[in-house]
Coordinates of C-alpha atoms and ligand atoms in Angstrom, one line a residue:
M1 CA 67.5 81.4 -48.9
T2 CA 71.0 82.4 -49.8
L3 CA 71.0 80.8 -53.2
S4 CA 72.7 82.1 -56.3
T5 CA 70.9 83.6 -59.3
A6 CA 70.9 81.8 -62.7
A7 CA 69.8 82.6 -66.2
P8 CA 66.6 81.0 -67.4
A9 CA 67.2 77.3 -68.2
T10 CA 66.4 75.2 -71.3
A11 CA 62.8 73.9 -71.3
W12 CA 63.5 70.2 -70.7
F13 CA 65.4 68.0 -68.3
S14 CA 65.3 64.2 -67.8
R15 CA 67.1 61.8 -65.5
P16 CA 66.2 58.1 -66.1
A17 CA 68.2 57.0 -63.1
A18 CA 65.7 58.6 -60.8
R19 CA 63.4 55.6 -61.2
T20 CA 65.7 53.4 -59.2
W21 CA 66.1 55.9 -56.3
T22 CA 64.2 55.0 -53.1
C23 CA 63.1 56.8 -49.9
A24 CA 60.9 56.3 -46.8
P25 CA 57.1 56.9 -47.2
A26 CA 55.1 59.6 -45.5
P27 CA 53.6 58.6 -42.1
A28 CA 50.5 56.4 -42.6
E29 CA 48.6 58.4 -39.9
V30 CA 48.2 61.4 -42.3
A31 CA 45.5 59.8 -44.4
A32 CA 43.6 58.9 -41.2
F33 CA 43.9 62.4 -39.9
H34 CA 42.4 63.8 -43.1
A35 CA 39.6 61.2 -43.2
N36 CA 38.5 62.5 -39.8
L37 CA 38.2 66.1 -40.8
P38 CA 34.7 67.4 -41.2
G39 CA 33.6 67.4 -44.9
Y40 CA 36.5 65.2 -46.0
A41 CA 36.0 63.2 -49.2
P42 CA 38.5 62.0 -51.8
T43 CA 38.5 64.5 -54.8
P44 CA 37.4 63.0 -58.2
L45 CA 39.8 61.2 -60.4
T46 CA 38.2 61.7 -63.8
E47 CA 39.1 59.6 -66.9
V48 CA 39.4 61.5 -70.2
P49 CA 39.6 59.1 -73.1
A50 CA 39.9 61.9 -75.6
L51 CA 43.2 63.0 -74.0
A52 CA 44.5 59.4 -74.0
A53 CA 43.9 59.3 -77.8
E54 CA 45.6 62.6 -78.3
L55 CA 48.6 61.7 -76.2
G56 CA 49.0 58.2 -77.6
V57 CA 48.6 56.4 -74.2
E58 CA 46.1 53.9 -72.9
R59 CA 44.3 55.9 -70.2
V60 CA 44.5 59.5 -68.9
F61 CA 43.0 60.5 -65.5
V62 CA 42.8 64.0 -64.1
K63 CA 42.9 64.4 -60.3
D64 CA 40.5 67.3 -59.9
E65 CA 41.3 69.4 -56.8
S66 CA 38.8 72.2 -57.5
A67 CA 36.8 71.3 -54.3
R68 CA 39.0 70.1 -51.5
L69 CA 37.7 70.4 -47.9
G70 CA 35.6 73.5 -48.9
L71 CA 38.4 75.2 -50.8
P72 CA 39.3 75.3 -54.5
A73 CA 42.8 73.8 -54.3
F74 CA 44.8 70.9 -52.9
K75 CA 46.7 73.1 -50.5
I76 CA 44.6 72.5 -47.4
L77 CA 45.8 68.9 -47.3
G78 CA 49.3 70.2 -46.3
A79 CA 48.2 73.2 -44.3
S80 CA 45.8 71.2 -42.2
W81 CA 48.4 68.6 -41.2
G82 CA 51.0 71.3 -40.8
V83 CA 48.9 73.4 -38.5
H84 CA 47.7 70.4 -36.5
Q85 CA 51.3 69.3 -35.9
A86 CA 52.7 72.8 -35.3
L87 CA 50.1 73.5 -32.7
R88 CA 50.6 70.1 -31.1
H89 CA 54.4 70.8 -30.8
A90 CA 54.2 74.5 -29.9
A91 CA 55.3 75.4 -26.3
R92 CA 52.2 77.7 -26.0
R93 CA 49.2 78.8 -27.9
P94 CA 50.5 81.3 -30.6
E95 CA 49.3 84.9 -30.9
R96 CA 48.4 84.2 -34.6
L97 CA 49.2 82.0 -37.6
V98 CA 51.4 83.7 -40.2
T99 CA 52.2 82.8 -43.8
A100 CA 53.1 84.1 -47.2
T101 CA 51.3 83.0 -50.3
D102 CA 50.6 83.3 -54.0
G103 CA 47.0 82.6 -53.1
N104 CA 45.9 79.1 -52.3
H105 CA 48.1 78.2 -49.4
G106 CA 47.3 81.5 -47.6
R107 CA 43.6 80.9 -48.0
A108 CA 44.0 77.5 -46.5
V109 CA 46.0 78.8 -43.5
A110 CA 43.4 81.5 -43.0
A111 CA 40.6 79.0 -43.0
L112 CA 42.5 76.8 -40.6
A113 CA 43.3 79.7 -38.2
R114 CA 39.6 80.5 -38.1
A115 CA 38.8 76.8 -37.4
H116 CA 41.3 76.8 -34.5
G117 CA 40.0 80.2 -33.2
L118 CA 43.2 82.0 -34.0
P119 CA 43.9 85.2 -36.0
A120 CA 45.9 84.9 -39.2
R121 CA 48.2 87.3 -41.0
V122 CA 49.0 86.6 -44.7
F123 CA 51.7 88.3 -46.7
V124 CA 51.1 88.5 -50.4
P125 CA 53.5 89.3 -53.2
S126 CA 52.7 91.6 -56.1
G127 CA 50.7 90.1 -58.9
V128 CA 48.3 88.2 -56.7
H129 CA 44.8 88.6 -58.3
P130 CA 42.5 90.9 -56.2
A131 CA 39.9 88.0 -56.1
A132 CA 42.6 85.7 -54.5
R133 CA 43.3 88.4 -51.9
A134 CA 39.6 89.0 -51.2
A135 CA 39.1 85.2 -50.7
I136 CA 41.9 85.2 -48.0
E137 CA 40.3 88.2 -46.3
A138 CA 36.9 86.5 -46.5
E139 CA 38.4 83.8 -44.3
G140 CA 38.9 86.4 -41.7
A141 CA 42.7 86.9 -42.2
E142 CA 44.6 90.2 -42.3
V143 CA 46.3 90.5 -45.7
V144 CA 49.6 92.4 -45.9
E145 CA 50.4 93.5 -49.4
T146 CA 54.2 93.5 -49.9
N147 CA 54.5 94.8 -53.4
A148 CA 57.5 92.5 -53.8
S149 CA 58.4 89.0 -55.0
Y150 CA 57.1 85.8 -53.5
D151 CA 60.6 85.2 -51.9
E152 CA 60.4 88.6 -50.3
A153 CA 56.9 88.0 -49.0
V154 CA 58.2 84.8 -47.4
R155 CA 61.0 86.8 -45.8
R156 CA 58.5 89.3 -44.4
A157 CA 56.3 86.5 -43.0
A158 CA 59.3 84.8 -41.4
A159 CA 60.1 88.0 -39.5
D160 CA 56.6 88.2 -38.0
P161 CA 56.4 87.0 -34.3
G162 CA 53.4 84.7 -35.0
L163 CA 53.5 81.0 -35.7
L164 CA 54.9 80.7 -39.2
V165 CA 53.1 78.0 -41.3
Q166 CA 55.1 78.2 -44.6
D167 CA 54.9 75.7 -47.5
T168 CA 58.6 76.2 -48.4
A169 CA 61.7 75.5 -46.5
W170 CA 65.1 77.1 -46.0
P171 CA 68.1 76.3 -43.8
G172 CA 66.8 76.5 -40.2
Y173 CA 63.1 76.3 -41.2
E174 CA 62.3 72.8 -42.2
E175 CA 60.0 71.2 -39.5
V176 CA 56.7 72.8 -40.5
P177 CA 57.3 72.5 -44.3
R178 CA 58.1 68.8 -43.7
W179 CA 54.6 68.3 -42.1
I180 CA 53.0 70.2 -44.9
V181 CA 54.6 67.9 -47.5
E182 CA 53.5 64.9 -45.4
G183 CA 50.0 66.3 -45.6
Y184 CA 50.0 66.2 -49.4
S185 CA 50.6 62.4 -49.3
T186 CA 46.8 61.9 -49.0
L187 CA 46.3 63.1 -52.5
F188 CA 48.5 60.2 -53.8
T189 CA 47.1 57.5 -51.6
E190 CA 43.7 58.5 -52.9
I191 CA 44.9 58.2 -56.5
D192 CA 46.3 54.7 -55.9
A193 CA 42.9 53.6 -54.6
Q194 CA 41.0 55.3 -57.3
L195 CA 43.1 53.8 -60.1
N196 CA 42.7 50.4 -58.6
A197 CA 38.9 50.8 -58.4
A198 CA 38.9 51.9 -62.0
G199 CA 40.8 48.7 -63.0
A200 CA 43.7 50.8 -64.3
A201 CA 47.4 50.1 -64.1
P202 CA 49.3 52.0 -61.4
A203 CA 50.2 55.6 -62.4
G204 CA 52.8 55.4 -65.1
L205 CA 53.4 59.1 -65.7
V206 CA 52.3 61.7 -63.1
A207 CA 52.4 65.4 -64.0
V208 CA 52.9 67.8 -61.1
P209 CA 52.6 71.6 -61.3
V210 CA 55.6 73.0 -59.4
G211 CA 56.2 76.3 -57.6
V212 CA 58.8 75.7 -54.8
G213 CA 58.6 71.9 -55.3
S214 CA 56.9 70.8 -52.1
L215 CA 54.0 69.0 -53.9
A216 CA 56.5 67.4 -56.2
Q217 CA 58.5 66.3 -53.2
A218 CA 55.4 64.6 -51.9
A219 CA 54.9 62.9 -55.3
V220 CA 58.5 61.7 -55.4
T221 CA 58.3 60.5 -51.8
H222 CA 55.1 58.5 -52.6
Y223 CA 56.2 56.9 -55.9
R224 CA 59.8 56.2 -54.8
A225 CA 58.7 54.7 -51.5
T226 CA 56.8 52.1 -53.5
S227 CA 58.2 50.1 -56.4
T228 CA 55.6 51.3 -59.0
G229 CA 58.2 52.5 -61.4
S230 CA 56.2 55.7 -61.9
T231 CA 57.6 58.6 -63.8
V232 CA 57.2 61.9 -62.0
L233 CA 57.2 65.0 -64.3
S234 CA 57.5 68.5 -62.9
V235 CA 55.8 71.3 -64.8
E236 CA 56.7 75.0 -64.3
P237 CA 56.0 78.3 -66.0
E238 CA 58.7 79.3 -68.5
T239 CA 59.1 82.5 -66.5
A240 CA 59.6 80.8 -63.1
A241 CA 61.2 77.5 -63.8
C242 CA 63.5 77.4 -60.7
V243 CA 63.4 73.6 -60.4
L244 CA 64.2 73.0 -64.0
A245 CA 67.1 75.5 -63.7
S246 CA 68.3 73.9 -60.5
L247 CA 68.2 70.4 -62.0
T248 CA 70.0 71.6 -65.1
E249 CA 72.8 73.2 -63.0
G250 CA 72.9 70.4 -60.5
R251 CA 72.4 72.7 -57.5
P252 CA 69.6 74.9 -56.2
V253 CA 69.4 78.2 -57.9
T254 CA 67.2 81.3 -57.8
V255 CA 65.8 82.5 -61.2
P256 CA 64.9 86.1 -61.9
D257 CA 61.4 87.3 -60.9
G258 CA 58.9 87.0 -63.8
S259 CA 55.2 87.1 -64.3
T260 CA 52.7 84.4 -65.3
I261 CA 49.0 83.6 -65.2
M262 CA 50.1 80.5 -63.1
A263 CA 50.2 82.6 -59.9
G264 CA 50.7 79.6 -57.6
L265 CA 53.7 78.5 -59.5
N266 CA 55.4 81.9 -59.6
C267 CA 58.3 81.0 -57.3
A268 CA 61.9 81.8 -57.9
T269 CA 63.6 79.4 -55.4
P270 CA 63.1 75.7 -54.7
S271 CA 62.4 74.6 -51.2
T272 CA 65.6 73.4 -49.5
L273 CA 63.7 70.4 -48.1
A274 CA 62.4 69.5 -51.5
W275 CA 65.6 69.9 -53.4
P276 CA 67.4 66.6 -52.5
Y277 CA 64.2 64.7 -53.4
L278 CA 63.8 66.5 -56.7
R279 CA 67.5 66.2 -57.6
D280 CA 67.6 62.4 -56.9
G281 CA 64.0 61.2 -57.5
L282 CA 62.4 63.4 -60.2
D283 CA 62.4 61.8 -63.6
A284 CA 61.8 64.9 -65.8
A285 CA 61.1 68.6 -65.7
V286 CA 59.5 70.8 -68.3
A287 CA 58.5 74.5 -68.6
V288 CA 55.3 75.7 -70.3
S289 CA 54.0 79.0 -71.6
D290 CA 51.0 80.9 -70.4
D291 CA 49.4 80.4 -73.8
D292 CA 49.8 76.6 -73.7
T293 CA 48.4 76.5 -70.2
A294 CA 45.4 78.7 -71.2
R295 CA 44.7 76.3 -74.0
A296 CA 45.0 73.3 -71.7
A297 CA 42.5 75.0 -69.3
R298 CA 40.0 75.5 -72.1
D299 CA 40.4 71.8 -73.2
L300 CA 39.9 70.5 -69.7
A301 CA 36.8 72.7 -69.3
S302 CA 35.5 71.2 -72.5
H303 CA 35.8 67.8 -70.8
G304 CA 33.9 69.1 -67.7
I305 CA 37.0 69.7 -65.5
P306 CA 37.2 73.2 -64.0
A307 CA 41.0 73.7 -64.0
G308 CA 42.7 77.0 -63.1
P309 CA 46.0 78.0 -64.7
C310 CA 48.2 76.0 -62.2
G311 CA 46.0 73.0 -62.5
A312 CA 45.9 73.0 -66.3
A313 CA 49.7 73.3 -66.4
S314 CA 49.9 69.5 -66.0
L315 CA 48.2 68.9 -69.3
A316 CA 50.3 71.5 -71.0
G317 CA 53.4 69.9 -69.5
V318 CA 52.5 66.3 -70.6
R319 CA 51.8 67.6 -74.1
A320 CA 55.3 69.2 -74.1
A321 CA 56.9 66.0 -72.6
L322 CA 55.3 63.4 -74.9
T323 CA 56.7 64.7 -78.1
E324 CA 58.5 62.3 -80.4
D325 CA 62.0 63.3 -79.3
R326 CA 61.3 63.6 -75.5
R327 CA 59.0 60.6 -74.8
A328 CA 62.0 58.3 -75.4
D329 CA 63.5 59.7 -72.2
L330 CA 60.5 58.6 -70.2
A331 CA 59.4 55.1 -69.2
P332 CA 56.5 53.9 -71.4
A333 CA 53.3 54.8 -69.5
A334 CA 49.9 53.0 -69.9
T335 CA 48.3 55.3 -67.3
V336 CA 48.9 59.0 -67.2
V337 CA 47.7 61.1 -64.2
L338 CA 47.4 64.9 -64.5
L339 CA 47.3 66.7 -61.1
S340 CA 44.8 69.5 -61.6
T341 CA 45.7 71.3 -58.4
E342 CA 43.2 74.1 -58.4
G343 CA 39.8 75.0 -59.8
T344 CA 39.0 77.9 -62.1
T345 CA 40.1 81.2 -60.9
A346 CA 39.0 84.8 -61.6
N347 CA 42.0 85.2 -64.0
P348 CA 40.7 87.0 -67.1
A349 CA 43.6 85.5 -69.2
L350 CA 41.7 82.2 -69.4
Ligands
PLP1 C1 47.3 75.5 -57.4 C2 48.7 75.2 -57.1 N1 49.3 74.2 -57.8 C3 50.6 73.8 -57.6 C4 51.3 74.6 -56.6 C5 52.8 74.2 -56.5 O1 53.1 73.7 -55.2 P1 54.6 73.8 -54.7 O2 54.8 75.3 -54.4 O3 54.6 73.0 -53.5 O4 55.5 73.4 -55.8 C6 50.7 75.6 -55.9 C7 51.5 76.4 -55.0 O5 51.1 77.4 -54.4 C8 49.4 75.9 -56.2 O6 48.8 76.9 -55.6

């Protein structure tokens, strides 16, 4: 995490050459691991014809992560495989699990620590909603308020002697984040099967809410390992668009700390593990405002989908990407998939 600081970037980046880039897929055993977890079921992929009409595409589906293995976000997919692998590879049983979080990842790690009979310590940055903090505590974890940025909370967690289960990477800390990214692959294998069952074309445009870029790395890995020609779009808050800024500059940069209702996306520095995948394999990146995301959350709610601010960012991002001037940069997409990565939150701004 010794990256330089950049001014806020422009709100759009595209790279058509990304579609021809290829990489190896995530290990096939991950989906089987999740399928064996108690309470596992694929989350819904809900078709919303009204959004297809609005966006001028054939079909729009929303992957609704509001109820995933008992938690209201996708994060436990990565944390469960990450903790499983980290404990399997650890020389001895750790004193506790440790992480830093904007909310969802920490709650997942806390729940997993409890399931494994271990204590958990979770460092939170300033700006995390009290309800998110209370939810982590309700899983039995100790919450450490840092009154600092997300990056600083990660530094504090990394200094703790417990077993660090962090969903972002930096030089020298890449093994656990790699497992966490592998864990996210199940979300995409579910989508493939669900589109197929719905008689839809493979995902043409996939919108991914982005914080440090680990979920987007999993998306790029999935779609570039197969020859679906899918377009992967990253969506960030205007006030924390570190991936957009990094793509624009052609190197990983840290953006100034900002605030946003999209708490889980409020990250200033891309994961070093994700960066090469995003640089080479991401088709486009866009930044959206809190207002646009709040409107998207209300619209999704009117279609029966309980999306929190991070989850609704996907719809706000696709609306911003499929404008007349920008959609020419993207491959034509019959099927659009919006990742709604969390359920409704206690945020009063929505
Ligand atoms: C609900 C939600 N969506 C998306 C993300 C972004 O994931 P990443 O940080 O891997 O880019 C997060 C991260 O915490 C999140 O909580």
